[in-house]
Tab-separated table of C-alpha atoms and ligand atoms in Angstrom:
chain	number	residue	atom	x	y	z
I	1	MET	CA	145.231	94.080	215.909
I	2	SER	CA	142.973	94.319	212.850
I	3	THR	CA	139.380	93.111	213.090
I	4	ASN	CA	140.214	90.071	211.000
I	5	GLU	CA	143.193	89.181	213.198
I	6	GLN	CA	141.089	89.632	216.307
I	7	LEU	CA	138.390	87.308	214.949
I	8	ALA	CA	140.973	84.768	213.770
I	9	THR	CA	142.429	84.654	217.291
I	10	ILE	CA	139.003	84.069	218.842
I	11	TYR	CA	138.163	81.394	216.275
I	12	ASP	CA	141.481	79.613	216.971
I	13	GLN	CA	140.648	79.564	220.687
I	14	VAL	CA	137.217	78.123	219.912
I	15	ARG	CA	138.787	75.346	217.826
I	16	THR	CA	141.427	74.503	220.399
I	17	ARG	CA	138.871	74.302	223.178
I	18	SER	CA	136.588	72.033	221.181
I	19	ALA	CA	139.139	69.663	219.657
I	20	GLY	CA	137.604	66.768	217.747
I	21	GLU	CA	134.343	68.567	216.964
I	22	PRO	CA	134.606	69.266	213.207
I	23	GLU	CA	130.900	70.010	212.651
I	24	PHE	CA	130.958	72.579	215.428
I	25	HIS	CA	134.080	74.204	213.929
I	26	GLN	CA	132.315	74.343	210.572
I	27	ALA	CA	129.177	75.965	211.999
I	28	ALA	CA	131.276	78.490	213.940
I	29	ALA	CA	133.478	79.273	210.901
I	30	GLU	CA	130.391	80.022	208.828
I	31	VAL	CA	129.231	82.635	211.334
I	32	PHE	CA	132.733	84.057	211.873
I	33	GLU	CA	132.968	84.693	208.123
I	34	SER	CA	130.175	87.239	208.480
I	35	LEU	CA	131.294	88.781	211.757
I	36	HIS	CA	134.068	90.976	210.413
I	37	LEU	CA	131.389	92.954	208.585
I	38	VAL	CA	129.681	93.690	211.914
I	39	VAL	CA	132.707	94.138	214.145
I	40	GLU	CA	134.311	96.659	211.788
I	41	ARG	CA	131.259	98.883	212.295
I	42	ARG	CA	130.532	97.932	215.901
I	43	PRO	CA	133.854	97.226	217.698
I	44	GLU	CA	132.035	97.229	221.047
I	45	TYR	CA	130.856	93.665	220.376
I	46	ALA	CA	134.398	92.316	220.292
I	47	GLU	CA	135.465	94.510	223.218
I	48	ALA	CA	132.793	93.156	225.538
I	49	GLY	CA	134.034	89.604	224.957
I	50	LEU	CA	130.667	88.914	223.408
I	51	ILE	CA	131.887	86.627	220.677
I	52	GLU	CA	133.842	84.401	223.091
I	53	ARG	CA	130.801	84.240	225.370
I	54	LEU	CA	128.487	83.383	222.493
I	55	CYS	CA	130.712	80.492	221.404
I	56	GLU	CA	130.773	78.922	224.861
I	57	PRO	CA	127.574	77.067	225.820
I	58	GLU	CA	126.018	78.238	229.082
I	59	ARG	CA	125.672	74.616	230.201
I	60	GLN	CA	126.306	71.128	228.753
I	61	ILE	CA	124.706	68.032	230.202
I	62	ILE	CA	125.901	64.517	229.297
I	63	PHE	CA	124.286	61.482	230.847
I	64	ARG	CA	123.955	57.711	230.777
I	65	VAL	CA	120.786	56.254	229.268
I	66	PRO	CA	120.411	52.558	230.162
I	67	TRP	CA	117.471	50.575	228.766
I	68	VAL	CA	116.377	46.999	228.159
I	69	ASP	CA	115.425	45.672	224.699
I	70	ASP	CA	112.597	43.241	223.952
I	71	ALA	CA	114.962	40.259	224.310
I	72	GLY	CA	116.009	41.379	227.797
I	73	THR	CA	119.460	42.685	226.782
I	74	VAL	CA	120.686	45.835	228.522
I	75	HIS	CA	121.920	48.709	226.341
I	76	VAL	CA	123.707	51.886	227.352
I	77	ASN	CA	123.417	55.022	225.244
I	78	ARG	CA	124.664	58.526	225.851
I	79	GLY	CA	122.282	61.462	226.282
I	80	PHE	CA	123.097	65.131	225.649
I	81	ARG	CA	121.536	68.509	226.197
I	82	VAL	CA	123.526	71.616	225.351
I	83	GLN	CA	121.867	74.727	226.813
I	84	TYR	CA	123.655	77.166	224.594
I	85	ASN	CA	122.252	80.635	225.029
I	86	SER	CA	119.309	82.046	226.983
I	87	ALA	CA	119.647	85.758	226.168
I	88	LEU	CA	116.343	85.887	224.276
I	89	GLY	CA	114.286	83.298	226.145
I	90	PRO	CA	114.316	79.747	227.520
I	91	TYR	CA	116.667	77.382	225.675
I	92	LYS	CA	114.780	75.994	222.680
I	93	GLY	CA	115.708	73.347	220.158
I	94	GLY	CA	115.168	69.759	219.155
I	95	LEU	CA	116.373	66.353	220.265
I	96	ARG	CA	118.078	64.105	217.717
I	97	PHE	CA	118.180	60.315	218.063
I	98	HIS	CA	120.705	58.961	215.559
I	99	PRO	CA	123.800	56.742	215.913
I	100	THR	CA	126.052	59.589	214.675
I	101	VAL	CA	125.096	61.937	217.549
I	102	ASN	CA	128.003	63.134	219.686
I	103	LEU	CA	128.821	66.307	221.612
I	104	GLY	CA	130.240	68.091	218.538
I	105	ILE	CA	127.071	67.428	216.534
I	106	VAL	CA	124.836	68.650	219.357
I	107	LYS	CA	127.012	71.775	219.767
I	108	PHE	CA	126.896	72.627	216.066
I	109	LEU	CA	123.129	72.265	216.093
I	110	GLY	CA	122.793	74.281	219.314
I	111	PHE	CA	125.030	77.049	218.002
I	112	GLU	CA	123.018	77.373	214.771
I	113	GLN	CA	119.815	77.297	216.785
I	114	ILE	CA	120.760	80.495	218.669
I	115	PHE	CA	120.804	82.573	215.491
I	116	LYS	CA	117.885	80.776	213.859
I	117	ASN	CA	115.691	81.366	216.881
I	118	ALA	CA	116.751	85.014	217.019
I	119	LEU	CA	115.707	85.453	213.373
I	120	THR	CA	112.155	84.315	214.161
I	121	GLY	CA	111.730	87.409	216.340
I	122	LEU	CA	110.119	85.207	219.017
I	123	PRO	CA	111.325	84.949	222.643
I	124	ILE	CA	113.383	81.743	222.474
I	125	GLY	CA	117.018	81.039	223.341
I	126	GLY	CA	119.098	78.300	221.707
I	127	GLY	CA	119.756	74.706	222.732
I	128	LYS	CA	119.880	71.187	221.325
I	129	GLY	CA	120.097	67.639	222.578
I	130	GLY	CA	119.803	64.021	221.677
I	131	SER	CA	121.355	60.627	221.893
I	132	ASP	CA	123.363	58.117	219.876
I	133	PHE	CA	120.364	55.756	220.196
I	134	ASP	CA	119.282	54.301	216.834
I	135	PRO	CA	115.487	53.952	216.652
I	136	LYS	CA	115.643	52.115	213.298
I	137	GLY	CA	114.304	48.593	213.577
I	138	ARG	CA	113.288	49.043	217.226
I	139	SER	CA	109.787	48.175	218.412
I	140	ASP	CA	107.467	50.816	219.878
I	141	ALA	CA	108.019	49.249	223.313
I	142	GLU	CA	111.799	49.586	222.982
I	143	VAL	CA	111.531	53.198	221.842
I	144	MET	CA	109.199	53.878	224.775
I	145	ARG	CA	111.600	52.390	227.327
I	146	PHE	CA	114.495	54.334	225.829
I	147	CYS	CA	112.513	57.612	225.942
I	148	GLN	CA	111.464	56.969	229.544
I	149	SER	CA	115.068	56.379	230.594
I	150	PHE	CA	116.257	59.454	228.663
I	151	MET	CA	113.627	61.659	230.333
I	152	THR	CA	114.371	60.224	233.784
I	153	GLU	CA	117.595	62.266	233.708
I	154	LEU	CA	116.558	65.103	231.367
I	155	HIS	CA	113.513	66.135	233.421
I	156	ARG	CA	115.648	67.844	236.100
I	157	HIS	CA	117.153	70.184	233.535
I	158	ILE	CA	114.115	71.344	231.539
I	159	GLY	CA	110.918	73.290	232.132
I	160	GLU	CA	108.546	75.748	230.527
I	161	TYR	CA	110.733	78.716	231.604
I	162	ILE	CA	114.066	76.854	231.473
I	163	ASP	CA	114.489	74.709	228.403
I	164	VAL	CA	111.883	73.420	225.942
I	165	PRO	CA	112.993	70.494	223.723
I	166	ALA	CA	111.203	69.268	220.577
I	167	GLY	CA	111.884	66.848	217.710
I	168	ASP	CA	114.677	66.522	215.145
I	169	ILE	CA	116.068	63.499	213.263
I	170	GLY	CA	114.610	60.319	214.770
I	171	VAL	CA	112.304	62.215	217.142
I	172	GLY	CA	108.726	62.773	216.003
I	173	ALA	CA	105.253	62.651	217.539
I	174	ARG	CA	105.705	59.095	218.867
I	175	GLU	CA	108.884	59.942	220.796
I	176	ILE	CA	107.531	63.297	222.052
I	177	GLY	CA	104.518	61.384	223.410
I	178	TYR	CA	106.675	58.938	225.408
I	179	LEU	CA	108.926	61.776	226.615
I	180	PHE	CA	105.978	63.950	227.695
I	181	GLY	CA	104.302	61.026	229.469
I	182	GLN	CA	107.414	60.327	231.513
I	183	TYR	CA	107.972	64.036	232.321
I	184	LYS	CA	104.382	64.307	233.530
I	185	ARG	CA	104.767	61.203	235.670
I	186	LEU	CA	108.077	62.279	237.246
I	187	THR	CA	106.965	65.820	238.046
I	188	ASN	CA	103.323	65.078	238.853
I	189	SER	CA	102.327	68.122	236.846
I	190	TYR	CA	100.717	68.730	233.470
I	191	GLU	CA	103.261	71.247	232.217
I	192	SER	CA	102.256	71.467	228.553
I	193	GLY	CA	104.889	74.066	227.726
I	194	VAL	CA	107.851	71.818	228.549
I	195	LEU	CA	107.993	70.151	225.128
I	196	THR	CA	106.735	71.110	221.677
I	197	GLY	CA	105.591	68.932	218.822
I	198	LYS	CA	102.945	67.345	221.062
I	199	GLY	CA	99.791	65.677	219.719
I	200	ILE	CA	96.851	67.994	219.083
I	201	ALA	CA	94.708	66.354	221.792
I	202	TRP	CA	97.320	66.909	224.522
I	203	GLY	CA	98.601	70.442	224.058
I	204	GLY	CA	100.098	70.355	220.570
I	205	SER	CA	99.702	73.048	217.946
I	206	GLN	CA	98.106	72.789	214.548
I	207	VAL	CA	100.728	73.093	211.772
I	208	ARG	CA	103.724	72.161	213.997
I	209	ARG	CA	104.080	68.816	212.190
I	210	GLU	CA	104.015	70.549	208.806
I	211	ALA	CA	105.829	73.722	209.872
I	212	THR	CA	109.473	73.168	208.926
I	213	GLY	CA	108.647	71.864	205.457
I	214	TYR	CA	105.893	74.413	204.810
I	215	GLY	CA	108.205	77.149	206.076
I	216	VAL	CA	110.991	76.185	203.666
I	217	ALA	CA	108.520	76.205	200.773
I	218	TYR	CA	107.272	79.673	201.814
I	219	PHE	CA	110.886	80.840	201.987
I	220	VAL	CA	111.646	79.439	198.513
I	221	ALA	CA	108.563	81.234	197.177
I	222	GLU	CA	109.929	84.510	198.612
I	223	MET	CA	113.361	83.893	197.068
I	224	LEU	CA	111.820	83.221	193.663
I	225	ASP	CA	109.644	86.304	194.034
I	226	SER	CA	112.821	88.382	194.581
I	227	LEU	CA	114.083	86.956	191.293
I	228	GLY	CA	110.869	88.034	189.596
I	229	THR	CA	109.368	84.557	189.291
I	230	SER	CA	107.405	81.977	191.314
I	231	LEU	CA	107.197	78.263	192.150
I	232	ASP	CA	104.560	77.779	189.497
I	233	GLY	CA	105.841	75.263	186.932
I	234	LYS	CA	109.249	74.854	188.608
I	235	THR	CA	110.876	71.465	189.142
I	236	VAL	CA	112.131	70.844	192.659
I	237	VAL	CA	114.336	68.158	194.207
I	238	VAL	CA	114.012	67.553	197.959
I	239	SER	CA	116.478	65.212	199.670
I	240	GLY	CA	115.401	63.096	202.643
I	241	SER	CA	111.889	61.752	203.166
I	242	GLY	CA	111.370	62.522	206.844
I	243	ASN	CA	109.306	65.170	208.575
I	244	VAL	CA	110.903	68.172	206.874
I	245	ALA	CA	111.058	66.661	203.378
I	246	LEU	CA	107.464	65.330	203.292
I	247	TYR	CA	105.857	68.633	204.212
I	248	ALA	CA	108.208	70.651	201.993
I	249	ILE	CA	106.994	68.447	199.130
I	250	GLU	CA	103.349	68.943	200.154
I	251	LYS	CA	103.603	72.746	200.194
I	252	VAL	CA	105.699	72.982	197.013
I	253	HIS	CA	102.951	71.046	195.225
I	254	GLN	CA	100.278	73.328	196.699
I	255	LEU	CA	102.226	76.349	195.439
I	256	GLY	CA	102.419	74.983	191.878
I	257	GLY	CA	105.885	73.393	191.809
I	258	THR	CA	106.642	69.762	190.979
I	259	VAL	CA	108.908	67.692	193.213
I	260	THR	CA	110.505	65.011	191.055
I	261	ALA	CA	112.861	63.284	193.520
I	262	CYS	CA	113.428	62.538	197.194
I	263	SER	CA	115.633	60.118	199.142
I	264	ASP	CA	116.637	58.337	202.314
I	265	SER	CA	120.009	56.974	203.388
I	266	SER	CA	119.624	53.980	201.024
I	267	GLY	CA	119.202	55.958	197.782
I	268	TYR	CA	116.752	58.153	195.896
I	269	VAL	CA	113.574	57.848	193.845
I	270	VAL	CA	112.776	59.837	190.713
I	271	ASP	CA	109.224	60.279	189.470
I	272	PRO	CA	109.435	62.730	186.548
I	273	GLY	CA	105.749	63.728	186.587
I	274	GLY	CA	105.884	64.596	190.298
I	275	LEU	CA	105.974	62.490	193.476
I	276	ASP	CA	102.682	61.024	194.692
I	277	LEU	CA	102.586	62.325	198.264
I	278	ALA	CA	99.864	59.934	199.441
I	279	VAL	CA	102.028	56.934	198.526
I	280	LEU	CA	105.096	58.592	200.023
I	281	LYS	CA	103.324	59.247	203.323
I	282	ALA	CA	101.976	55.694	203.419
I	283	VAL	CA	105.501	54.299	202.952
I	284	LYS	CA	107.332	56.712	205.236
I	285	GLU	CA	104.854	57.812	207.921
I	286	ASP	CA	102.436	54.900	208.251
I	287	ARG	CA	104.809	51.988	207.618
I	288	ARG	CA	108.180	53.570	208.551
I	289	GLY	CA	109.413	51.875	205.351
I	290	ARG	CA	112.317	52.440	202.947
I	291	ILE	CA	112.197	54.735	199.930
I	292	ASP	CA	112.593	51.958	197.325
I	293	GLU	CA	109.091	50.771	198.318
I	294	TYR	CA	107.764	53.926	196.614
I	295	ALA	CA	109.244	52.785	193.292
I	296	THR	CA	107.745	49.316	193.766
I	297	GLU	CA	104.291	50.860	194.148
I	298	VAL	CA	104.423	53.651	191.543
I	299	ALA	CA	104.979	52.541	187.944
I	300	THR	CA	106.378	55.893	186.743
I	301	ALA	CA	109.081	55.980	189.428
I	302	SER	CA	112.564	54.504	189.542
I	303	PHE	CA	114.845	53.867	192.502
I	304	VAL	CA	118.571	54.560	192.399
I	305	ALA	CA	120.494	52.781	195.152
I	306	GLY	CA	123.208	54.999	196.641
I	307	GLY	CA	124.254	57.677	194.122
I	308	SER	CA	123.642	61.393	194.382
I	309	ILE	CA	120.133	62.817	194.267
I	310	TRP	CA	121.745	66.086	193.110
I	311	ASP	CA	122.335	64.488	189.692
I	312	VAL	CA	118.603	64.997	189.052
I	313	PRO	CA	118.183	68.299	187.137
I	314	CYS	CA	115.936	70.883	188.820
I	315	ASP	CA	115.172	74.596	189.144
I	316	VAL	CA	115.135	74.461	192.949
I	317	ALA	CA	117.038	72.190	195.361
I	318	VAL	CA	115.984	71.696	198.983
I	319	PRO	CA	118.472	69.523	200.922
I	320	SER	CA	116.410	68.213	203.848
I	321	ALA	CA	118.186	65.114	205.194
I	322	THR	CA	121.342	65.804	207.201
I	323	GLN	CA	124.574	67.786	207.561
I	324	ASN	CA	127.118	67.892	204.722
I	325	GLU	CA	124.967	65.905	202.286
I	326	LEU	CA	125.597	68.354	199.423
I	327	ASP	CA	129.281	68.825	198.557
I	328	ALA	CA	131.122	70.949	195.983
I	329	ASP	CA	130.887	68.298	193.245
I	330	ALA	CA	127.127	68.017	193.745
I	331	ALA	CA	126.830	71.813	193.754
I	332	ALA	CA	128.733	72.006	190.464
I	333	VAL	CA	126.370	69.447	188.905
I	334	LEU	CA	123.312	71.336	190.139
I	335	ALA	CA	124.676	74.636	188.816
I	336	ARG	CA	125.522	73.076	185.458
I	337	ASN	CA	121.980	71.705	185.256
I	338	GLY	CA	120.587	75.205	185.770
I	339	VAL	CA	119.471	75.281	189.419
I	340	ARG	CA	118.392	78.815	190.387
I	341	VAL	CA	117.552	78.540	194.062
I	342	VAL	CA	118.876	76.329	196.871
I	343	ALA	CA	117.267	76.475	200.323
I	344	GLU	CA	118.412	74.348	203.268
I	345	GLY	CA	115.604	72.370	204.904
I	346	ALA	CA	118.171	70.466	206.979
I	347	ASN	CA	120.750	72.011	209.307
I	348	MET	CA	124.066	72.653	207.518
I	349	PRO	CA	123.467	70.163	204.670
I	350	THR	CA	125.679	72.184	202.307
I	351	THR	CA	129.459	72.070	202.734
I	352	PRO	CA	131.382	75.390	202.779
I	353	ALA	CA	132.932	74.574	199.385
I	354	ALA	CA	129.471	73.885	197.938
I	355	ILE	CA	128.190	77.238	199.242
I	356	GLN	CA	131.117	78.934	197.508
I	357	THR	CA	130.317	77.052	194.296
I	358	PHE	CA	126.737	78.394	194.425
I	359	ARG	CA	128.004	81.936	195.101
I	360	ASP	CA	130.409	81.738	192.138
I	361	ALA	CA	127.643	80.410	189.871
I	362	GLY	CA	125.186	83.130	190.933
I	363	VAL	CA	122.733	80.641	192.471
I	364	ALA	CA	120.559	82.104	195.257
I	365	PHE	CA	121.409	80.138	198.403
I	366	ALA	CA	119.534	80.303	201.735
I	367	PRO	CA	121.090	78.795	204.875
I	368	GLY	CA	119.043	76.620	207.224
I	369	LYS	CA	119.058	79.162	210.007
I	370	ALA	CA	116.796	81.296	207.840
I	371	ALA	CA	115.038	78.808	205.547
I	372	ASN	CA	114.150	76.083	208.070
I	373	ALA	CA	113.217	78.368	210.982
I	374	GLY	CA	109.500	77.697	210.458
I	375	GLY	CA	109.606	74.589	212.645
I	376	VAL	CA	111.006	76.241	215.711
I	377	ALA	CA	108.901	79.362	215.079
I	378	THR	CA	105.748	77.241	215.191
I	379	SER	CA	107.113	75.576	218.332
I	380	ALA	CA	107.206	79.064	219.855
I	381	LEU	CA	103.579	79.497	218.732
I	382	GLU	CA	102.802	76.196	220.475
I	383	MET	CA	104.403	77.622	223.646
I	384	GLN	CA	102.213	80.728	223.315
I	385	GLN	CA	99.091	78.590	223.042
I	386	ASN	CA	100.148	76.470	226.035
I	387	ALA	CA	100.879	79.560	228.147
I	388	SER	CA	97.434	80.989	227.442
I	389	ARG	CA	95.657	77.579	227.525
I	390	ASP	CA	94.392	78.309	224.058
I	391	SER	CA	94.450	76.468	220.745
I	392	TRP	CA	94.357	78.121	217.385
I	393	SER	CA	92.923	76.895	214.079
I	394	PHE	CA	95.061	75.379	211.335
I	395	GLU	CA	94.388	78.331	209.013
I	396	TYR	CA	95.280	80.975	211.590
I	397	THR	CA	98.499	79.193	212.650
I	398	ASP	CA	99.518	78.660	209.027
I	399	ARG	CA	98.994	82.375	208.310
I	400	ARG	CA	101.211	83.225	211.291
I	401	LEU	CA	103.889	80.817	209.984
I	402	ALA	CA	103.766	82.296	206.477
I	403	ALA	CA	104.068	85.825	207.904
I	404	ILE	CA	107.052	84.797	210.064
I	405	MET	CA	108.842	83.284	207.041
I	406	ARG	CA	108.176	86.433	204.993
I	407	GLY	CA	109.575	88.460	207.897
I	408	ILE	CA	112.748	86.344	208.105
I	409	HIS	CA	113.220	86.641	204.348
I	410	ARG	CA	112.789	90.413	204.421
I	411	ARG	CA	115.136	90.812	207.383
I	412	THR	CA	117.815	88.614	205.835
I	413	VAL	CA	117.698	90.444	202.512
I	414	THR	CA	117.666	93.914	204.121
I	415	THR	CA	120.553	93.107	206.461
I	416	ALA	CA	122.656	91.708	203.611
I	417	GLU	CA	122.083	94.945	201.673
I	418	GLU	CA	122.828	97.120	204.696
I	419	TYR	CA	126.175	95.370	205.178
I	420	GLY	CA	127.225	95.625	201.537
I	421	MET	CA	126.443	92.027	200.546
I	422	PRO	CA	123.225	92.297	198.500
I	423	GLY	CA	121.620	88.953	197.643
I	424	ASP	CA	123.816	87.033	200.119
I	425	TYR	CA	121.425	85.201	202.450
I	426	VAL	CA	124.287	83.629	204.437
I	427	HIS	CA	125.719	86.969	205.564
I	428	GLY	CA	122.251	88.461	205.989
I	429	ALA	CA	121.063	85.666	208.297
I	430	ASN	CA	124.281	85.479	210.310
I	431	ILE	CA	124.463	89.229	210.880
I	432	ALA	CA	120.774	89.777	211.671
I	433	GLY	CA	120.746	86.833	214.111
I	434	PHE	CA	124.014	87.842	215.741
I	435	ILE	CA	122.999	91.454	216.348
I	436	GLU	CA	119.734	90.448	217.991
I	437	VAL	CA	121.451	88.107	220.449
I	438	ALA	CA	124.507	90.308	220.999
I	439	ASP	CA	122.389	93.352	221.871
I	440	ALA	CA	120.387	91.356	224.418
I	441	MET	CA	123.564	89.923	225.942
I	442	SER	CA	125.141	93.406	226.129
I	443	ALA	CA	122.130	94.793	227.948
I	444	MET	CA	122.383	92.060	230.583
I	445	GLY	CA	126.027	92.695	231.463
I	446	VAL	CA	128.834	90.159	231.614
I	447	ILE	CA	126.927	86.935	232.264
Z	1	LIG	P1	113.532	62.665	210.132
Z	1	LIG	O1	114.140	61.729	211.097
Z	1	LIG	O2	112.070	62.791	210.062
Z	1	LIG	O3	114.058	62.343	208.658
Z	1	LIG	C1	115.409	62.348	208.355
Z	1	LIG	C2	115.592	62.031	206.892
Z	1	LIG	O4	116.949	62.282	206.529
Z	1	LIG	C3	115.342	60.572	206.568
Z	1	LIG	O5	114.904	60.472	205.247
Z	1	LIG	C4	116.720	59.956	206.733
Z	1	LIG	O6	116.912	58.754	206.025
Z	1	LIG	C5	117.609	61.059	206.190
Z	1	LIG	N1	118.920	60.988	206.869
Z	1	LIG	C6	119.164	61.223	208.179
Z	1	LIG	N2	120.456	61.039	208.479
Z	1	LIG	C7	121.044	60.673	207.328
Z	1	LIG	C8	122.354	60.353	206.990
Z	1	LIG	N3	123.358	60.346	207.890
Z	1	LIG	N4	122.603	60.040	205.682
Z	1	LIG	C9	121.598	60.046	204.754
Z	1	LIG	N5	120.319	60.353	205.043
Z	1	LIG	C10	120.048	60.647	206.290
Z	1	LIG	O7	114.223	64.075	210.456
Z	1	LIG	P2	113.713	65.544	210.056
Z	1	LIG	O8	113.034	65.541	208.754
Z	1	LIG	O9	113.037	66.108	211.229
Z	1	LIG	O10	115.109	66.308	209.946
Z	1	LIG	C11	115.817	66.456	208.715
Z	1	LIG	C12	116.780	67.621	208.814
Z	1	LIG	O11	116.035	68.820	209.077
Z	1	LIG	C13	117.816	67.541	209.933
Z	1	LIG	O12	118.996	68.183	209.502
Z	1	LIG	C14	117.182	68.355	211.054
Z	1	LIG	O13	118.166	68.869	211.940
Z	1	LIG	C15	116.542	69.470	210.243
Z	1	LIG	N6	115.451	70.211	210.868
Z	1	LIG	C16	114.375	69.572	211.429
Z	1	LIG	C17	113.354	70.314	211.989
Z	1	LIG	C18	112.133	69.664	212.546
Z	1	LIG	O14	111.246	70.409	212.987
Z	1	LIG	N7	111.999	68.359	212.552
Z	1	LIG	C19	113.429	71.777	212.055
Z	1	LIG	C20	114.536	72.356	211.363
Z	1	LIG	C21	115.525	71.579	210.823
Z	1	LIG	P3	116.971	57.371	206.815
Z	1	LIG	O15	115.579	57.146	207.323
Z	1	LIG	O16	117.432	56.379	205.819
Z	1	LIG	O17	117.955	57.576	207.941
Z	2	LIG	O1	116.464	72.378	214.032
Z	2	LIG	C1	115.371	72.800	214.474
Z	2	LIG	O2	115.045	73.979	214.389
Z	2	LIG	C2	114.447	71.825	215.081
Z	2	LIG	N1	114.760	70.647	215.093
Z	2	LIG	C3	113.159	72.285	215.671
Z	2	LIG	C4	113.370	72.772	217.074
Z	2	LIG	C5	112.125	73.121	217.861
Z	2	LIG	O3	112.323	73.434	219.046
Z	2	LIG	O4	111.023	73.101	217.348
């Protein structure tokens, strides 16, 4: 059997076993596309059944989450934690609270997380979790009761050396606080290292809140540097207006770029002179409001309900909302409008056809597992601080983050070159991440 046939057979088995999980198939297919380059040179990976083992989560936990709303009505949600791979360290990855969450979504995110975490060079395995709970429109008390119920089951499966969750869509500092409080109460122990993204006063790390967005901006700066230019004077469009988007915008502005548009699920705002971050934070962080409120408050801005944010011309695009938000049509528009660099702040926001469109148009494209790894990397720095009962300054932690992002960029570029795909960040990230995990798994035998 040729290498390609061998990989096609394994991929078919993966699909059959995970019927009805299209996002997981997509995430797996993206990695499989790069694997033939590795397996041709290193057949021992395929022989040891490594690829099949990597595709199968070590453990999947699905549980009932009952809770009572403010009116006294009982609700039942579903909770998930997929402990995907612990070859490099305890399972690590966020929790997502969003009505679209299902097992396939959690598996795609967990699978990506394995390679992303490997690329950071830090000792963290891959996992992901969440619930189909929708926090939108819920009071703090309702969110608290939901989080307490969720943690009442989850606490038996996690721990500083076992599995360390953090935030993702719908899970920020407020939710991590309720989750940590309930974990502490159930276990009667102040185990700081069990969750990351905590508040600074109770074991959190400086820069963790900013880290994913800052990290993407640092990565974009490296990509532009490779092209012989910089962020200075560039126009940038960032989709979403959550944790990742807000701090990507902040750092892009600090590095001399101008972010002219951002969005939420209701539409997008354009502010040609550059978004006013203070107003944006007031709307989105302080008030948990909708993005059209920005256009009501800022005279130079306009709100477009629905529509595609990718119609806004830019030099750099940073999709930072959710999976498959940038399709081939949007990619064609961006390319036609002269985009030079696209970096994924979200996980898998770009469809496979859109990635191909960027390749064909010669646009530099960085996948999330490289470009958005700054969040989880800083989570690993939070774990280091918790383990040593230390806390570092903002400046020191930010320098560490910037160095990690430079390292991931260098490694991705070098690996792509080594495997005959110069300039291809997708292959570079997949191959570098895979080799790191595969070598560790090989050393540990068939487990
Ligand atoms: P937030 O919940 O803070 O913000 C999410 C943003 O994306 C909101 O603006 C939201 O709009 C929008 N959005 C979410 N789902 C949809 C949807 N189905 N359709 C349209 N818009 C949507 O999440 P984060 O900023 O933390 O996460 C954004 C992305 O970044 C996700 O893909 C996440 O997996 C990824 N990521 C997050 C990291 C982190 O540290 N937080 C680390 C690495 C990656 P609305 O409010 O209208 O729903
Ligand atoms: O997708 C991601 O990398 C995250 N949501 C962050 C995970 C973490 O453990 O900090």
